[in-house]
Short mmCIF file of C-alpha atoms in Angstrom, two decimals:
data_model
loop_
_atom_site.label_atom_id
_atom_site.label_comp_id
_atom_site.label_asym_id
_atom_site.label_seq_id
_atom_site.Cartn_x
_atom_site.Cartn_y
_atom_site.Cartn_z
CA MET A 1 0.30 -0.18 -0.34
CA THR A 2 2.93 2.20 0.70
CA ILE A 3 5.14 0.98 -2.16
CA ALA A 4 2.17 2.29 -3.95
CA ASN A 5 1.08 5.47 -2.87
CA ILE A 6 4.57 6.78 -3.10
CA LEU A 7 4.53 5.55 -7.10
CA ILE A 8 2.15 7.48 -7.09
CA ILE A 9 2.44 10.34 -5.74
CA VAL A 10 6.55 10.38 -7.46
CA SER A 11 4.32 10.13 -10.80
CA ILE A 12 1.76 12.29 -9.96
CA SER A 13 4.40 14.81 -9.58
CA VAL A 14 6.44 14.62 -12.35
CA GLY A 15 3.91 15.17 -14.35
CA VAL A 16 3.20 18.63 -12.60
CA LEU A 17 6.32 19.19 -11.72
CA PHE A 18 7.68 18.70 -15.74
CA SER A 19 4.00 20.06 -17.18
CA VAL A 20 5.28 23.62 -15.31
CA VAL A 21 8.16 23.26 -17.49
CA THR A 22 6.27 23.33 -20.92
CA ALA A 23 4.29 26.59 -19.44
CA LEU A 24 7.79 28.39 -18.32
CA GLY A 25 9.87 27.68 -22.05
CA LEU A 26 5.41 28.53 -23.89
CA VAL A 27 6.37 32.19 -21.84
CA ARG A 28 10.93 32.21 -21.83
CA LEU A 29 11.93 31.35 -25.32
CA PRO A 30 12.75 33.63 -28.49
CA ASP A 31 10.91 31.68 -31.02
CA VAL A 32 8.88 29.71 -32.33
CA TYR A 33 10.76 26.51 -33.06
CA THR A 34 11.94 26.53 -28.92
CA ARG A 35 8.66 27.21 -27.48
CA THR A 36 6.64 24.32 -30.07
CA HIS A 37 10.16 22.13 -28.85
CA ALA A 38 9.84 23.08 -24.73
CA ALA A 39 5.62 22.48 -25.64
CA SER A 40 6.01 18.78 -28.01
CA LYS A 41 8.16 17.33 -25.65
CA SER A 42 8.02 18.41 -21.93
CA SER A 43 4.27 19.10 -22.32
CA THR A 44 3.98 15.52 -23.37
CA LEU A 45 5.66 13.59 -20.31
CA GLY A 46 3.97 15.53 -17.67
CA VAL A 47 1.24 13.95 -19.30
CA LEU A 48 2.01 10.60 -20.10
CA ALA A 49 3.49 10.44 -16.21
CA ILE A 50 0.28 12.27 -14.68
CA LEU A 51 -1.63 9.58 -16.80
CA THR A 52 0.31 7.40 -15.20
CA GLY A 53 -0.37 7.76 -11.69
CA THR A 54 -3.72 8.13 -12.11
CA PHE A 55 -3.68 4.41 -14.09
CA ILE A 56 -0.96 2.78 -10.75
CA HIS A 57 -3.45 4.78 -8.56
CA PHE A 58 -6.74 2.53 -10.10
CA TRP A 59 -5.74 -0.08 -10.41
CA ILE A 60 -3.98 -0.63 -6.48
CA VAL A 61 -5.95 1.27 -5.09
CA GLU A 62 -9.86 0.84 -6.63
CA GLY A 63 -8.95 -2.25 -8.43
CA ILE A 64 -10.36 -0.98 -11.70
CA PHE A 65 -7.73 -2.41 -14.60
CA ASN A 66 -8.89 0.20 -17.02
CA THR A 67 -7.28 0.41 -20.07
CA GLN A 68 -8.14 3.39 -21.99
CA MET A 69 -5.59 4.46 -20.26
CA ILE A 70 -2.46 2.36 -21.87
CA ILE A 71 -4.84 3.41 -25.07
CA ALA A 72 -4.99 7.44 -24.21
CA ILE A 73 -0.81 6.91 -23.47
CA ALA A 74 -0.04 5.57 -26.94
CA PHE A 75 -1.93 7.62 -28.00
CA LEU A 76 -0.32 10.79 -26.54
CA PHE A 77 2.66 9.18 -27.07
CA ILE A 78 2.29 8.91 -30.94
CA THR A 79 0.11 12.04 -32.22
CA ALA A 80 1.62 15.28 -29.44
CA PRO A 81 4.90 15.21 -31.23
CA VAL A 82 4.20 14.98 -34.67
CA GLY A 83 1.16 18.08 -33.49
CA GLY A 84 4.55 20.21 -33.13
CA HIS A 85 6.57 19.50 -35.95
CA LEU A 86 3.47 19.82 -38.27
CA ILE A 87 2.87 23.24 -36.42
CA GLY A 88 7.10 24.34 -36.70
CA ARG A 89 7.38 22.33 -40.23
CA ALA A 90 3.52 25.21 -41.43
CA ALA A 91 5.27 28.48 -39.20
CA TYR A 92 9.01 27.84 -41.45
CA ILE A 93 7.07 27.58 -44.24
CA SER A 94 5.17 30.57 -44.19
CA GLY A 95 8.13 32.34 -43.83
CA ILE A 96 8.74 32.30 -40.00
CA LYS A 97 12.08 33.65 -39.33
CA VAL A 98 14.29 31.86 -36.38
CA SER A 99 15.55 34.40 -33.49
CA GLU A 100 19.17 35.70 -33.87
CA GLN A 101 21.42 33.27 -31.87
CA THR A 102 20.02 30.42 -34.93
CA VAL A 103 23.96 29.03 -35.71
CA ARG A 104 22.35 27.08 -38.77
CA ASP A 105 19.83 26.00 -40.77
CA ASP A 106 19.36 23.23 -43.08
CA LEU A 107 15.60 23.24 -43.97
CA GLY A 108 16.15 26.84 -46.16
CA PRO A 109 18.23 25.79 -48.96
CA ALA A 110 16.33 22.81 -49.41
CA VAL A 111 13.53 24.67 -49.03
CA GLN A 112 14.53 28.28 -52.01
CA ARG A 113 15.73 25.39 -54.04
CA LYS A 114 11.89 23.45 -54.22
CA LYS A 115 9.46 26.87 -54.20
CA LYS A 116 12.70 28.03 -57.08
CA ARG A 117 11.68 24.10 -58.99
CA PHE A 118 8.40 24.81 -58.45
CA ALA A 119 8.00 28.53 -59.83
CA LEU A 120 9.99 26.99 -63.43
CA SER A 121 7.56 23.81 -63.60
CA LYS A 122 4.81 26.03 -64.09
CA LYS A 123 2.43 23.19 -64.01
CA PRO A 124 -0.86 24.75 -61.26
CA ALA A 125 -0.78 24.33 -57.65
CA ASP A 126 -1.94 21.22 -56.40
CA ASP A 127 -2.79 21.03 -52.79
CA MET B 1 4.40 24.37 -53.83
CA ARG B 2 3.21 20.88 -52.22
CA THR B 3 4.54 19.89 -49.49
CA ASN B 4 5.77 16.07 -48.37
CA ASP B 5 3.46 15.23 -45.70
CA VAL B 6 4.93 11.99 -44.42
CA MET B 7 5.08 12.83 -41.51
CA LEU B 8 1.71 13.05 -40.62
CA GLN B 9 0.85 10.35 -43.29
CA THR B 10 2.83 7.31 -41.15
CA VAL B 11 1.39 8.45 -38.01
CA THR B 12 -2.56 9.04 -39.57
CA LYS B 13 -1.79 4.85 -40.66
CA VAL B 14 -1.45 4.07 -37.31
CA VAL B 15 -4.35 6.26 -34.93
CA THR B 16 -6.57 5.60 -37.66
CA PHE B 17 -7.23 2.58 -36.45
CA LEU B 18 -7.33 3.47 -33.28
CA ILE B 19 -10.26 5.89 -33.21
CA LEU B 20 -12.11 3.66 -34.59
CA MET B 21 -11.65 1.06 -32.76
CA PHE B 22 -11.95 3.32 -29.58
CA ALA B 23 -15.48 4.50 -31.48
CA VAL B 24 -17.48 0.66 -31.37
CA HIS B 25 -16.37 0.62 -27.74
CA ILE B 26 -17.69 3.45 -26.31
CA PHE B 27 -20.79 2.81 -28.84
CA PHE B 28 -21.35 -0.59 -27.26
CA ALA B 29 -19.98 0.81 -23.43
CA GLY B 30 -22.72 3.52 -23.67
CA HIS B 31 -26.17 1.82 -21.99
CA TYR B 32 -23.48 1.01 -18.62
CA THR B 33 -21.09 3.51 -17.97
CA PRO B 34 -20.95 6.48 -20.54
CA GLY B 35 -20.53 6.87 -24.55
CA GLY B 36 -22.98 6.24 -26.90
CA GLY B 37 -24.40 6.52 -30.61
CA PHE B 38 -23.81 10.83 -30.61
CA VAL B 39 -20.07 10.36 -28.89
CA GLY B 40 -19.30 6.75 -31.36
CA GLY B 41 -20.39 8.73 -34.54
CA LEU B 42 -19.01 11.69 -33.48
CA LEU B 43 -15.33 9.78 -33.28
CA THR B 44 -16.12 8.47 -36.79
CA ALA B 45 -16.21 11.27 -38.54
CA SER B 46 -13.70 12.81 -36.83
CA ALA B 47 -11.43 9.20 -37.34
CA ILE B 48 -12.34 10.34 -41.47
CA VAL B 49 -11.86 13.91 -41.12
CA LEU B 50 -7.76 13.14 -39.96
CA LEU B 51 -7.80 10.78 -43.32
CA MET B 52 -9.20 13.51 -45.20
CA LEU B 53 -6.86 15.94 -43.72
CA ALA B 54 -3.75 13.56 -44.92
CA PHE B 55 -4.56 11.75 -47.71
CA GLY B 56 -7.38 14.89 -49.76
CA ILE B 57 -10.88 14.26 -49.71
CA ARG B 58 -11.26 12.83 -53.92
CA THR B 59 -8.44 9.70 -52.03
CA VAL B 60 -11.00 9.22 -49.44
CA LYS B 61 -14.03 9.48 -50.93
CA LYS B 62 -12.86 6.39 -53.72
CA ILE B 63 -11.56 4.58 -50.48
CA VAL B 64 -14.63 4.68 -48.32
CA PRO B 65 -17.60 5.03 -51.99
CA ILE B 66 -20.25 6.25 -49.26
CA ASN B 67 -23.32 9.06 -50.21
CA TYR B 68 -23.88 10.74 -46.79
CA VAL B 69 -27.67 11.86 -47.53
CA VAL B 70 -27.96 8.35 -47.72
CA MET B 71 -26.71 7.66 -44.61
CA THR B 72 -28.44 10.28 -42.95
CA SER B 73 -31.42 8.97 -44.18
CA VAL B 74 -30.78 5.24 -43.66
CA GLY B 75 -30.40 6.10 -40.36
CA LEU B 76 -33.97 8.17 -39.15
CA LEU B 77 -35.55 4.97 -41.10
CA VAL B 78 -33.47 2.94 -38.67
CA ALA B 79 -34.73 4.62 -35.14
CA ILE B 80 -38.20 5.49 -36.69
CA SER B 81 -38.47 1.57 -37.60
CA THR B 82 -37.14 1.32 -33.89
CA ALA B 83 -39.28 3.99 -31.95
CA SER B 84 -42.96 2.32 -34.00
CA ALA B 85 -41.94 -1.37 -33.58
CA SER B 86 -43.52 -1.75 -30.01
CA VAL B 87 -46.97 -0.94 -32.25
CA LEU B 88 -46.72 -3.97 -33.23
CA PHE B 89 -47.16 -5.52 -29.34
CA ASP B 90 -49.80 -3.19 -28.08
CA VAL B 91 -47.48 -0.98 -25.98
CA PRO B 92 -47.50 2.57 -26.59
CA PHE B 93 -44.79 4.18 -29.18
CA PHE B 94 -41.10 4.28 -28.16
CA THR B 95 -41.24 1.27 -25.75
CA HIS B 96 -37.68 -0.87 -24.93
CA ALA B 97 -37.88 -4.26 -24.29
CA TYR B 98 -35.40 -6.14 -23.75
CA ASP B 99 -33.91 -9.49 -22.31
CA TYR B 100 -30.78 -12.45 -21.43
CA PHE B 101 -29.43 -14.20 -23.43
CA ASP B 102 -26.77 -17.12 -23.27
CA LEU B 103 -24.27 -15.68 -26.39
CA PRO B 104 -21.32 -18.35 -27.14
CA LEU B 105 -18.58 -16.25 -27.12
CA PHE B 106 -19.69 -13.35 -24.14
CA GLY B 107 -21.61 -15.83 -21.82
CA LYS B 108 -24.43 -14.48 -20.64
CA THR B 109 -25.67 -10.55 -22.22
CA SER B 110 -28.61 -8.13 -22.43
CA LEU B 111 -29.52 -8.07 -25.16
CA HIS B 112 -32.07 -3.73 -25.16
CA SER B 113 -33.53 -2.59 -27.94
CA ALA B 114 -32.56 0.39 -27.21
CA LEU B 115 -29.06 -0.80 -29.50
CA LEU B 116 -31.16 -0.72 -32.72
CA PHE B 117 -32.36 3.27 -31.70
CA ASP B 118 -28.15 3.87 -31.65
CA VAL B 119 -28.03 2.64 -34.60
CA GLY B 120 -29.96 4.70 -36.30
CA VAL B 121 -28.51 7.56 -33.88
CA TYR B 122 -25.22 7.01 -34.85
CA LEU B 123 -25.78 6.62 -38.65
CA VAL B 124 -27.46 10.16 -39.01
CA VAL B 125 -24.39 11.59 -36.70
CA VAL B 126 -22.29 10.80 -39.51
CA GLY B 127 -23.71 10.88 -42.06
CA VAL B 128 -24.76 14.70 -41.30
CA THR B 129 -21.05 15.73 -39.90
CA MET B 130 -19.62 14.46 -42.84
CA THR B 131 -21.95 16.22 -45.20
CA ILE B 132 -21.01 19.88 -44.23
CA ILE B 133 -17.31 19.05 -43.78
CA GLN B 134 -17.98 17.52 -47.26
CA THR B 135 -20.00 20.89 -48.56
CA ILE B 136 -17.35 22.54 -46.89
CA GLY B 137 -13.71 21.49 -47.89
CA GLU B 138 -15.11 21.12 -51.50
CA ASP B 139 -14.96 24.58 -53.04
CA GLU B 140 -13.27 24.20 -56.06
#
């Protein structure tokens, strides 16, 4: 009983801590891309830790093996980083500037080449 | 410019089946736990909308060749016939019946005629949502 309580307390505290770190990162970081990084990584881990804590609580203390929790953990683990990736990619392709501290930009030349080829080929826009 | 959507398409191929599975589960769990026909229909429609976002509307029309207006009318017909079947047994309109059966795999289960009404609600919700989204999305 006490070991289960310690597990629940530790996992939910880790989740809340990571959520607080996510909020701090959304306020403090300078750029769309760094903020997307903070929001997609640490908030995913925070929500996963909170869900794991509630799953352990219902499994050991209440005696209910809740399979929806496992499905929710897998679903969030798959989808939240892809959401962050898509937000960052859409921001870059629509032309939002990176911050001044950036030292490398590998996607920029590729996007420029693609736009040049697209302008040369004179095809209609294929959305 | 056409962007490269490999990430979105690969994740969609996995996640759509998760959403459809969860929709079926929540449709059948509606009698004793939260859920039911309305939420299951909305989840199914959201899975199809995710496919449309990843692969385009024309491709999804080839994959799922369903006329959603016909689907809505079939759902209304199922609901009305379930409600009016009680008139044949000399009980008031919309009276439901249930009984316990011994099914081979599930054991003792209670089959309720409200499930058929929920099938009608499910079909109406999926049909109306997909009709709205297709009508808005096709401005070519």
